[in-house]
Amino acid sequence: MIKAKKSLGQNFLIDDLVLKTIVDSVEIKNKTILEIGPGTGNLTDYILNKNPKKTFVIEKDYELAEKLKIKYPNLLNIINKDVLHVDENLLFNEKAVVFGNLPYNISTEILSKWIVNLKDDFWFEVLVLMFQKEVADRIVANTNNSKYGRLSVLANWKLNIIKIRDIKPSSFKPKPKIDSSLLLFTPKKNFYKIKDPKNLEKITRIFFNNRRKMIKKPYNQIFNGDLRVLDKLKLDLNLRPQNLSPEIYLKLTQEYENLIS
């Protein structure tokens, strides 16, 4: 009997209908698969039944990783590491289909790490990821929405995002206290080129630090009141951070990079 470790944010998905929905959301046959946090292998069973070419799993919990070796002899490439310390670009030679029931306590950190480290040639074909609903709502939020913020801008920079469905706590063991959401991410063919994604993180952090206030102060903090950028982007300093589209934040980042280069 495996007991979920709260310290690792473990909630094992046990709902067969949800598990089937996840594997049916994308093509798996003859694909390279990466599963993040397989736990006891509930989703892994469904994945392997779809006849993938290769299946990699990243499981931080040593005890679970050892049990997976016994349960799936020679069927999995098991990486017993923290996903935050893995360079996915080095794992395989072709683009992977990625599944993840992400630990709630580091889900945004994982997604942000992947986006910031993305090369123009994506290492994945598609991501099918589980988040707590509150975080998923922030990821998919549009401009002028109260949930729209830094995560919305960053996630939508290089990725198209679709919500597949919401999932109730009863689908997990142990039951979390909140609802979850399943999101599907696919790479965009065209996106704004930024020299360093950390600059986008910096720009959005400064603007959204005071999300209820007008953008005049953060704008002046970054551009020292330079009217040329203001005129070029046709910005109204009376707007608030949630009123600016992801495109504007990307353009602001490009202007900032021009300023410091």
PDB file of C-alpha atoms in Angstrom:
ATOM      1  CA  MET A   1       0.000   0.000   0.000  1.00  0.00           C
ATOM      2  CA  ILE A   2       1.566   3.276  -1.154  1.00  0.00           C
ATOM      3  CA  LYS A   3       0.789   6.309   0.962  1.00  0.00           C
ATOM      4  CA  ALA A   4       0.889   9.680  -0.807  1.00  0.00           C
ATOM      5  CA  LYS A   5       3.558  12.048   0.475  1.00  0.00           C
ATOM      6  CA  LYS A   6       2.176  15.500   1.224  1.00  0.00           C
ATOM      7  CA  SER A   7       5.684  16.976   1.043  1.00  0.00           C
ATOM      8  CA  LEU A   8       5.869  15.981  -2.647  1.00  0.00           C
ATOM      9  CA  GLY A   9       2.364  17.229  -3.423  1.00  0.00           C
ATOM     10  CA  GLN A  10       1.218  13.713  -4.340  1.00  0.00           C
ATOM     11  CA  ASN A  11      -2.433  13.103  -5.260  1.00  0.00           C
ATOM     12  CA  PHE A  12      -2.829   9.919  -7.293  1.00  0.00           C
ATOM     13  CA  LEU A  13      -5.367  10.008 -10.114  1.00  0.00           C
ATOM     14  CA  ILE A  14      -7.689   6.992  -9.773  1.00  0.00           C
ATOM     15  CA  ASP A  15     -10.689   7.866 -11.974  1.00  0.00           C
ATOM     16  CA  ASP A  16     -10.687   5.530 -15.003  1.00  0.00           C
ATOM     17  CA  LEU A  17     -12.877   7.858 -17.056  1.00  0.00           C
ATOM     18  CA  VAL A  18     -10.490  10.779 -16.510  1.00  0.00           C
ATOM     19  CA  LEU A  19      -7.453   8.581 -17.197  1.00  0.00           C
ATOM     20  CA  LYS A  20      -9.022   7.475 -20.485  1.00  0.00           C
ATOM     21  CA  THR A  21      -9.872  11.092 -21.377  1.00  0.00           C
ATOM     22  CA  ILE A  22      -6.228  12.048 -20.891  1.00  0.00           C
ATOM     23  CA  VAL A  23      -4.736   9.366 -23.159  1.00  0.00           C
ATOM     24  CA  ASP A  24      -7.479   9.830 -25.769  1.00  0.00           C
ATOM     25  CA  SER A  25      -6.767  13.571 -26.035  1.00  0.00           C
ATOM     26  CA  VAL A  26      -3.687  13.024 -28.249  1.00  0.00           C
ATOM     27  CA  GLU A  27      -2.135  10.407 -30.529  1.00  0.00           C
ATOM     28  CA  ILE A  28       0.221   8.094 -28.634  1.00  0.00           C
ATOM     29  CA  LYS A  29       0.870   5.105 -30.891  1.00  0.00           C
ATOM     30  CA  ASN A  30       4.517   4.927 -32.058  1.00  0.00           C
ATOM     31  CA  LYS A  31       5.299   8.203 -30.270  1.00  0.00           C
ATOM     32  CA  THR A  32       7.947   9.009 -27.690  1.00  0.00           C
ATOM     33  CA  ILE A  33       6.163   9.660 -24.402  1.00  0.00           C
ATOM     34  CA  LEU A  34       7.287  11.524 -21.281  1.00  0.00           C
ATOM     35  CA  GLU A  35       5.175  11.218 -18.143  1.00  0.00           C
ATOM     36  CA  ILE A  36       5.875  13.501 -15.203  1.00  0.00           C
ATOM     37  CA  GLY A  37       5.112  12.072 -11.780  1.00  0.00           C
ATOM     38  CA  PRO A  38       3.671   8.652 -12.723  1.00  0.00           C
ATOM     39  CA  GLY A  39       3.174   7.752  -9.047  1.00  0.00           C
ATOM     40  CA  THR A  40       1.681   4.280  -8.831  1.00  0.00           C
ATOM     41  CA  GLY A  41       1.376   3.934 -12.618  1.00  0.00           C
ATOM     42  CA  ASN A  42      -2.378   4.446 -13.046  1.00  0.00           C
ATOM     43  CA  LEU A  43      -1.953   6.666 -16.114  1.00  0.00           C
ATOM     44  CA  THR A  44       1.132   4.725 -17.226  1.00  0.00           C
ATOM     45  CA  ASP A  45      -1.041   1.637 -17.735  1.00  0.00           C
ATOM     46  CA  TYR A  46      -3.279   3.522 -20.162  1.00  0.00           C
ATOM     47  CA  ILE A  47      -0.295   5.016 -21.980  1.00  0.00           C
ATOM     48  CA  LEU A  48       1.416   1.652 -22.512  1.00  0.00           C
ATOM     49  CA  ASN A  49      -1.845   0.131 -23.790  1.00  0.00           C
ATOM     50  CA  LYS A  50      -1.692   2.649 -26.660  1.00  0.00           C
ATOM     51  CA  ASN A  51       1.602   1.176 -27.935  1.00  0.00           C
ATOM     52  CA  PRO A  52       4.011   4.114 -27.756  1.00  0.00           C
ATOM     53  CA  LYS A  53       7.480   3.757 -29.287  1.00  0.00           C
ATOM     54  CA  LYS A  54       9.336   4.701 -26.085  1.00  0.00           C
ATOM     55  CA  THR A  55       8.112   5.810 -22.681  1.00  0.00           C
ATOM     56  CA  PHE A  56      10.131   7.922 -20.269  1.00  0.00           C
ATOM     57  CA  VAL A  57       8.919   8.757 -16.759  1.00  0.00           C
ATOM     58  CA  ILE A  58      10.328  11.247 -14.272  1.00  0.00           C
ATOM     59  CA  GLU A  59       9.562  10.250 -10.692  1.00  0.00           C
ATOM     60  CA  LYS A  60      11.240  12.094  -7.802  1.00  0.00           C
ATOM     61  CA  ASP A  61      10.030   9.645  -5.129  1.00  0.00           C
ATOM     62  CA  TYR A  62      12.695   6.901  -4.845  1.00  0.00           C
ATOM     63  CA  GLU A  63      10.263   4.362  -3.373  1.00  0.00           C
ATOM     64  CA  LEU A  64       7.782   4.852  -6.225  1.00  0.00           C
ATOM     65  CA  ALA A  65      10.544   4.763  -8.845  1.00  0.00           C
ATOM     66  CA  GLU A  66      11.713   1.408  -7.513  1.00  0.00           C
ATOM     67  CA  LYS A  67       8.168  -0.001  -7.562  1.00  0.00           C
ATOM     68  CA  LEU A  68       7.754   1.176 -11.167  1.00  0.00           C
ATOM     69  CA  LYS A  69      10.892  -0.773 -12.133  1.00  0.00           C
ATOM     70  CA  ILE A  70       9.310  -3.924 -10.723  1.00  0.00           C
ATOM     71  CA  LYS A  71       5.851  -3.263 -12.179  1.00  0.00           C
ATOM     72  CA  TYR A  72       7.109  -2.426 -15.698  1.00  0.00           C
ATOM     73  CA  PRO A  73      10.317  -4.424 -16.323  1.00  0.00           C
ATOM     74  CA  ASN A  74      12.029  -3.154 -19.503  1.00  0.00           C
ATOM     75  CA  LEU A  75       8.971  -1.106 -20.494  1.00  0.00           C
ATOM     76  CA  LEU A  76       9.953   2.274 -19.063  1.00  0.00           C
ATOM     77  CA  ASN A  77      12.961   4.560 -19.024  1.00  0.00           C
ATOM     78  CA  ILE A  78      12.730   5.669 -15.383  1.00  0.00           C
ATOM     79  CA  ILE A  79      14.425   8.900 -14.306  1.00  0.00           C
ATOM     80  CA  ASN A  80      14.515   9.168 -10.511  1.00  0.00           C
ATOM     81  CA  LYS A  81      15.070  12.925 -10.283  1.00  0.00           C
ATOM     82  CA  ASP A  82      13.311  16.182  -9.505  1.00  0.00           C
ATOM     83  CA  VAL A  83      11.783  17.351 -12.806  1.00  0.00           C
ATOM     84  CA  LEU A  84      13.032  20.870 -12.081  1.00  0.00           C
ATOM     85  CA  HIS A  85      16.603  19.537 -12.362  1.00  0.00           C
ATOM     86  CA  VAL A  86      16.130  17.609 -15.612  1.00  0.00           C
ATOM     87  CA  ASP A  87      17.093  18.983 -19.033  1.00  0.00           C
ATOM     88  CA  GLU A  88      14.381  17.504 -21.237  1.00  0.00           C
ATOM     89  CA  ASN A  89      16.282  18.512 -24.388  1.00  0.00           C
ATOM     90  CA  LEU A  90      18.836  15.784 -23.597  1.00  0.00           C
ATOM     91  CA  LEU A  91      16.386  12.930 -23.000  1.00  0.00           C
ATOM     92  CA  PHE A  92      15.330  11.970 -26.510  1.00  0.00           C
ATOM     93  CA  ASN A  93      16.107  12.517 -30.184  1.00  0.00           C
ATOM     94  CA  GLU A  94      12.559  13.284 -31.297  1.00  0.00           C
ATOM     95  CA  LYS A  95       9.698  15.401 -30.042  1.00  0.00           C
ATOM     96  CA  ALA A  96       7.758  13.873 -27.185  1.00  0.00           C
ATOM     97  CA  VAL A  97       4.140  13.747 -26.126  1.00  0.00           C
ATOM     98  CA  VAL A  98       4.152  14.860 -22.491  1.00  0.00           C
ATOM     99  CA  PHE A  99       1.675  13.916 -19.767  1.00  0.00           C
ATOM    100  CA  GLY A 100       1.761  15.230 -16.250  1.00  0.00           C
ATOM    101  CA  ASN A 101      -0.396  15.192 -13.149  1.00  0.00           C
ATOM    102  CA  LEU A 102       1.843  17.944 -11.804  1.00  0.00           C
ATOM    103  CA  PRO A 103       2.458  18.363  -8.063  1.00  0.00           C
ATOM    104  CA  TYR A 104       0.335  21.358  -7.098  1.00  0.00           C
ATOM    105  CA  ASN A 105       3.116  22.946  -5.063  1.00  0.00           C
ATOM    106  CA  ILE A 106       5.494  23.298  -8.033  1.00  0.00           C
ATOM    107  CA  SER A 107       3.215  23.141 -11.097  1.00  0.00           C
ATOM    108  CA  THR A 108       3.705  26.798 -12.086  1.00  0.00           C
ATOM    109  CA  GLU A 109       7.446  26.474 -11.507  1.00  0.00           C
ATOM    110  CA  ILE A 110       7.616  23.471 -13.843  1.00  0.00           C
ATOM    111  CA  LEU A 111       5.628  25.193 -16.590  1.00  0.00           C
ATOM    112  CA  SER A 112       7.609  28.437 -16.249  1.00  0.00           C
ATOM    113  CA  LYS A 113      10.899  26.520 -16.397  1.00  0.00           C
ATOM    114  CA  TRP A 114       9.863  24.751 -19.591  1.00  0.00           C
ATOM    115  CA  ILE A 115       8.722  27.972 -21.281  1.00  0.00           C
ATOM    116  CA  VAL A 116      11.747  30.040 -20.271  1.00  0.00           C
ATOM    117  CA  ASN A 117      14.143  27.301 -21.447  1.00  0.00           C
ATOM    118  CA  LEU A 118      12.361  26.620 -24.741  1.00  0.00           C
ATOM    119  CA  LYS A 119      14.507  26.767 -27.830  1.00  0.00           C
ATOM    120  CA  ASP A 120      12.932  27.751 -31.145  1.00  0.00           C
ATOM    121  CA  ASP A 121      12.885  24.023 -31.958  1.00  0.00           C
ATOM    122  CA  PHE A 122      10.502  22.646 -29.344  1.00  0.00           C
ATOM    123  CA  TRP A 123      11.470  19.411 -27.565  1.00  0.00           C
ATOM    124  CA  PHE A 124       7.812  18.385 -27.261  1.00  0.00           C
ATOM    125  CA  GLU A 125       4.965  17.892 -29.683  1.00  0.00           C
ATOM    126  CA  VAL A 126       2.204  18.477 -27.147  1.00  0.00           C
ATOM    127  CA  LEU A 127       1.772  18.856 -23.379  1.00  0.00           C
ATOM    128  CA  VAL A 128      -1.238  17.396 -21.542  1.00  0.00           C
ATOM    129  CA  LEU A 129      -0.964  18.712 -17.998  1.00  0.00           C
ATOM    130  CA  MET A 130      -3.046  18.742 -14.826  1.00  0.00           C
ATOM    131  CA  PHE A 131      -3.148  21.835 -12.612  1.00  0.00           C
ATOM    132  CA  GLN A 132      -5.256  22.957  -9.713  1.00  0.00           C
ATOM    133  CA  LYS A 133      -8.198  24.787 -11.299  1.00  0.00           C
ATOM    134  CA  GLU A 134      -7.213  28.161  -9.879  1.00  0.00           C
ATOM    135  CA  VAL A 135      -3.818  27.952 -11.590  1.00  0.00           C
ATOM    136  CA  ALA A 136      -5.331  26.664 -14.855  1.00  0.00           C
ATOM    137  CA  ASP A 137      -7.758  29.596 -14.858  1.00  0.00           C
ATOM    138  CA  ARG A 138      -4.801  31.970 -14.599  1.00  0.00           C
ATOM    139  CA  ILE A 139      -2.979  30.212 -17.438  1.00  0.00           C
ATOM    140  CA  VAL A 140      -5.912  30.488 -19.874  1.00  0.00           C
ATOM    141  CA  ALA A 141      -7.165  33.920 -18.705  1.00  0.00           C
ATOM    142  CA  ASN A 142      -7.627  36.620 -21.327  1.00  0.00           C
ATOM    143  CA  THR A 143      -6.921  40.346 -21.141  1.00  0.00           C
ATOM    144  CA  ASN A 144      -9.299  42.345 -18.890  1.00  0.00           C
ATOM    145  CA  ASN A 145      -9.976  39.292 -16.748  1.00  0.00           C
ATOM    146  CA  SER A 146      -9.224  39.484 -13.013  1.00  0.00           C
ATOM    147  CA  LYS A 147      -7.263  36.205 -13.250  1.00  0.00           C
ATOM    148  CA  TYR A 148      -5.091  37.495 -16.116  1.00  0.00           C
ATOM    149  CA  GLY A 149      -1.496  38.044 -15.075  1.00  0.00           C
ATOM    150  CA  ARG A 150       2.155  37.103 -15.492  1.00  0.00           C
ATOM    151  CA  LEU A 151       1.450  33.405 -15.950  1.00  0.00           C
ATOM    152  CA  SER A 152      -1.142  34.118 -18.658  1.00  0.00           C
ATOM    153  CA  VAL A 153       1.345  36.210 -20.645  1.00  0.00           C
ATOM    154  CA  LEU A 154       4.228  33.776 -20.265  1.00  0.00           C
ATOM    155  CA  ALA A 155       2.195  30.651 -21.088  1.00  0.00           C
ATOM    156  CA  ASN A 156       0.557  32.175 -24.164  1.00  0.00           C
ATOM    157  CA  TRP A 157       3.802  33.518 -25.620  1.00  0.00           C
ATOM    158  CA  LYS A 158       4.845  30.359 -27.466  1.00  0.00           C
ATOM    159  CA  LEU A 159       1.923  28.023 -26.808  1.00  0.00           C
ATOM    160  CA  ASN A 160      -1.680  27.550 -27.858  1.00  0.00           C
ATOM    161  CA  ILE A 161      -3.707  26.388 -24.852  1.00  0.00           C
ATOM    162  CA  ILE A 162      -7.031  24.549 -24.625  1.00  0.00           C
ATOM    163  CA  LYS A 163      -8.846  23.475 -21.484  1.00  0.00           C
ATOM    164  CA  ILE A 164      -9.933  19.850 -21.909  1.00  0.00           C
ATOM    165  CA  ARG A 165     -12.029  19.566 -18.744  1.00  0.00           C
ATOM    166  CA  ASP A 166     -12.312  20.272 -15.026  1.00  0.00           C
ATOM    167  CA  ILE A 167     -11.843  17.395 -12.583  1.00  0.00           C
ATOM    168  CA  LYS A 168     -13.402  16.923  -9.149  1.00  0.00           C
ATOM    169  CA  PRO A 169     -11.419  15.991  -5.987  1.00  0.00           C
ATOM    170  CA  SER A 170     -13.132  12.578  -5.912  1.00  0.00           C
ATOM    171  CA  SER A 171     -11.033  11.550  -8.938  1.00  0.00           C
ATOM    172  CA  PHE A 172      -7.888  11.525  -6.766  1.00  0.00           C
ATOM    173  CA  LYS A 173      -6.543   9.669  -3.776  1.00  0.00           C
ATOM    174  CA  PRO A 174      -6.080  11.301  -1.375  1.00  0.00           C
ATOM    175  CA  LYS A 175      -8.756  13.825  -2.313  1.00  0.00           C
ATOM    176  CA  PRO A 176      -7.377  17.360  -2.699  1.00  0.00           C
ATOM    177  CA  LYS A 177      -9.444  20.190  -1.269  1.00  0.00           C
ATOM    178  CA  ILE A 178      -9.777  21.934  -4.630  1.00  0.00           C
ATOM    179  CA  ASP A 179     -10.872  21.159  -8.199  1.00  0.00           C
ATOM    180  CA  SER A 180      -8.325  20.470 -10.923  1.00  0.00           C
ATOM    181  CA  SER A 181      -8.201  21.222 -14.644  1.00  0.00           C
ATOM    182  CA  LEU A 182      -6.645  19.408 -17.572  1.00  0.00           C
ATOM    183  CA  LEU A 183      -4.963  21.631 -20.170  1.00  0.00           C
ATOM    184  CA  LEU A 184      -3.528  20.860 -23.598  1.00  0.00           C
ATOM    185  CA  PHE A 185      -0.583  22.924 -24.911  1.00  0.00           C
ATOM    186  CA  THR A 186       0.677  22.927 -28.495  1.00  0.00           C
ATOM    187  CA  PRO A 187       3.576  24.992 -29.920  1.00  0.00           C
ATOM    188  CA  LYS A 188       2.845  28.123 -31.901  1.00  0.00           C
ATOM    189  CA  LYS A 189       4.453  28.279 -35.320  1.00  0.00           C
ATOM    190  CA  ASN A 190       4.928  32.034 -35.092  1.00  0.00           C
ATOM    191  CA  PHE A 191       5.766  33.956 -31.934  1.00  0.00           C
ATOM    192  CA  TYR A 192       7.599  37.120 -30.900  1.00  0.00           C
ATOM    193  CA  LYS A 193      11.367  36.723 -30.766  1.00  0.00           C
ATOM    194  CA  ILE A 194      12.900  37.767 -27.463  1.00  0.00           C
ATOM    195  CA  LYS A 195      16.635  37.631 -26.766  1.00  0.00           C
ATOM    196  CA  ASP A 196      16.197  36.424 -23.188  1.00  0.00           C
ATOM    197  CA  PRO A 197      12.862  35.110 -21.821  1.00  0.00           C
ATOM    198  CA  LYS A 198      13.943  36.255 -18.369  1.00  0.00           C
ATOM    199  CA  ASN A 199      13.379  39.801 -19.600  1.00  0.00           C
ATOM    200  CA  LEU A 200       9.719  38.947 -20.242  1.00  0.00           C
ATOM    201  CA  GLU A 201       9.535  37.596 -16.690  1.00  0.00           C
ATOM    202  CA  LYS A 202      11.071  40.838 -15.408  1.00  0.00           C
ATOM    203  CA  ILE A 203       8.737  43.127 -17.379  1.00  0.00           C
ATOM    204  CA  THR A 204       5.589  41.266 -16.333  1.00  0.00           C
ATOM    205  CA  ARG A 205       6.757  41.062 -12.707  1.00  0.00           C
ATOM    206  CA  ILE A 206       7.265  44.836 -12.510  1.00  0.00           C
ATOM    207  CA  PHE A 207       3.925  45.603 -14.163  1.00  0.00           C
ATOM    208  CA  PHE A 208       1.826  43.083 -12.233  1.00  0.00           C
ATOM    209  CA  ASN A 209       3.396  43.874  -8.848  1.00  0.00           C
ATOM    210  CA  ASN A 210       0.720  46.562  -8.539  1.00  0.00           C
ATOM    211  CA  ARG A 211      -1.983  45.080 -10.715  1.00  0.00           C
ATOM    212  CA  ARG A 212      -4.720  47.364  -9.356  1.00  0.00           C
ATOM    213  CA  LYS A 213      -2.819  50.570 -10.126  1.00  0.00           C
ATOM    214  CA  MET A 214      -2.220  52.394 -13.400  1.00  0.00           C
ATOM    215  CA  ILE A 215       0.792  51.390 -15.502  1.00  0.00           C
ATOM    216  CA  LYS A 216       2.429  54.829 -15.345  1.00  0.00           C
ATOM    217  CA  LYS A 217       4.728  53.930 -12.438  1.00  0.00           C
ATOM    218  CA  PRO A 218       6.037  50.593 -13.763  1.00  0.00           C
ATOM    219  CA  TYR A 219       6.416  52.070 -17.251  1.00  0.00           C
ATOM    220  CA  ASN A 220       8.520  54.944 -15.922  1.00  0.00           C
ATOM    221  CA  GLN A 221      10.511  52.530 -13.757  1.00  0.00           C
ATOM    222  CA  ILE A 222      11.538  50.544 -16.840  1.00  0.00           C
ATOM    223  CA  PHE A 223      11.743  53.235 -19.533  1.00  0.00           C
ATOM    224  CA  ASN A 224      12.458  56.307 -17.406  1.00  0.00           C
ATOM    225  CA  GLY A 225       9.521  58.164 -18.941  1.00  0.00           C
ATOM    226  CA  ASP A 226      10.744  57.700 -22.537  1.00  0.00           C
ATOM    227  CA  LEU A 227       7.874  58.979 -24.710  1.00  0.00           C
ATOM    228  CA  ARG A 228       9.167  57.317 -27.875  1.00  0.00           C
ATOM    229  CA  VAL A 229       8.253  53.825 -26.673  1.00  0.00           C
ATOM    230  CA  LEU A 230       4.933  55.174 -25.411  1.00  0.00           C
ATOM    231  CA  ASP A 231       4.100  56.660 -28.821  1.00  0.00           C
ATOM    232  CA  LYS A 232       5.375  53.653 -30.754  1.00  0.00           C
ATOM    233  CA  LEU A 233       3.171  51.222 -28.846  1.00  0.00           C
ATOM    234  CA  LYS A 234       0.303  53.710 -28.485  1.00  0.00           C
ATOM    235  CA  LEU A 235       0.085  53.072 -24.755  1.00  0.00           C
ATOM    236  CA  ASP A 236      -2.306  54.810 -22.390  1.00  0.00           C
ATOM    237  CA  LEU A 237      -0.631  55.171 -18.997  1.00  0.00           C
ATOM    238  CA  ASN A 238      -4.042  55.313 -17.328  1.00  0.00           C
ATOM    239  CA  LEU A 239      -4.587  51.637 -18.123  1.00  0.00           C
ATOM    240  CA  ARG A 240      -3.975  48.899 -15.581  1.00  0.00           C
ATOM    241  CA  PRO A 241      -1.727  45.852 -16.091  1.00  0.00           C
ATOM    242  CA  GLN A 242      -4.640  43.512 -16.819  1.00  0.00           C
ATOM    243  CA  ASN A 243      -5.740  45.786 -19.694  1.00  0.00           C
ATOM    244  CA  LEU A 244      -2.565  45.135 -21.722  1.00  0.00           C
ATOM    245  CA  SER A 245      -2.558  42.200 -24.134  1.00  0.00           C
ATOM    246  CA  PRO A 246       0.206  39.570 -24.180  1.00  0.00           C
ATOM    247  CA  GLU A 247       1.324  41.123 -27.478  1.00  0.00           C
ATOM    248  CA  ILE A 248       1.934  44.470 -25.753  1.00  0.00           C
ATOM    249  CA  TYR A 249       4.010  42.835 -23.015  1.00  0.00           C
ATOM    250  CA  LEU A 250       6.082  41.082 -25.661  1.00  0.00           C
ATOM    251  CA  LYS A 251       6.621  44.354 -27.519  1.00  0.00           C
ATOM    252  CA  LEU A 252       7.538  46.092 -24.251  1.00  0.00           C
ATOM    253  CA  THR A 253      10.098  43.357 -23.642  1.00  0.00           C
ATOM    254  CA  GLN A 254      11.580  43.853 -27.111  1.00  0.00           C
ATOM    255  CA  GLU A 255      11.821  47.604 -26.499  1.00  0.00           C
ATOM    256  CA  TYR A 256      13.465  46.983 -23.133  1.00  0.00           C
ATOM    257  CA  GLU A 257      16.014  44.649 -24.740  1.00  0.00           C
ATOM    258  CA  ASN A 258      16.774  47.308 -27.351  1.00  0.00           C
ATOM    259  CA  LEU A 259      17.284  49.791 -24.518  1.00  0.00           C
ATOM    260  CA  ILE A 260      19.789  47.665 -22.601  1.00  0.00           C
ATOM    261  CA  SER A 261      21.669  46.248 -25.605  1.00  0.00           C
TER     262      SER A 261
END
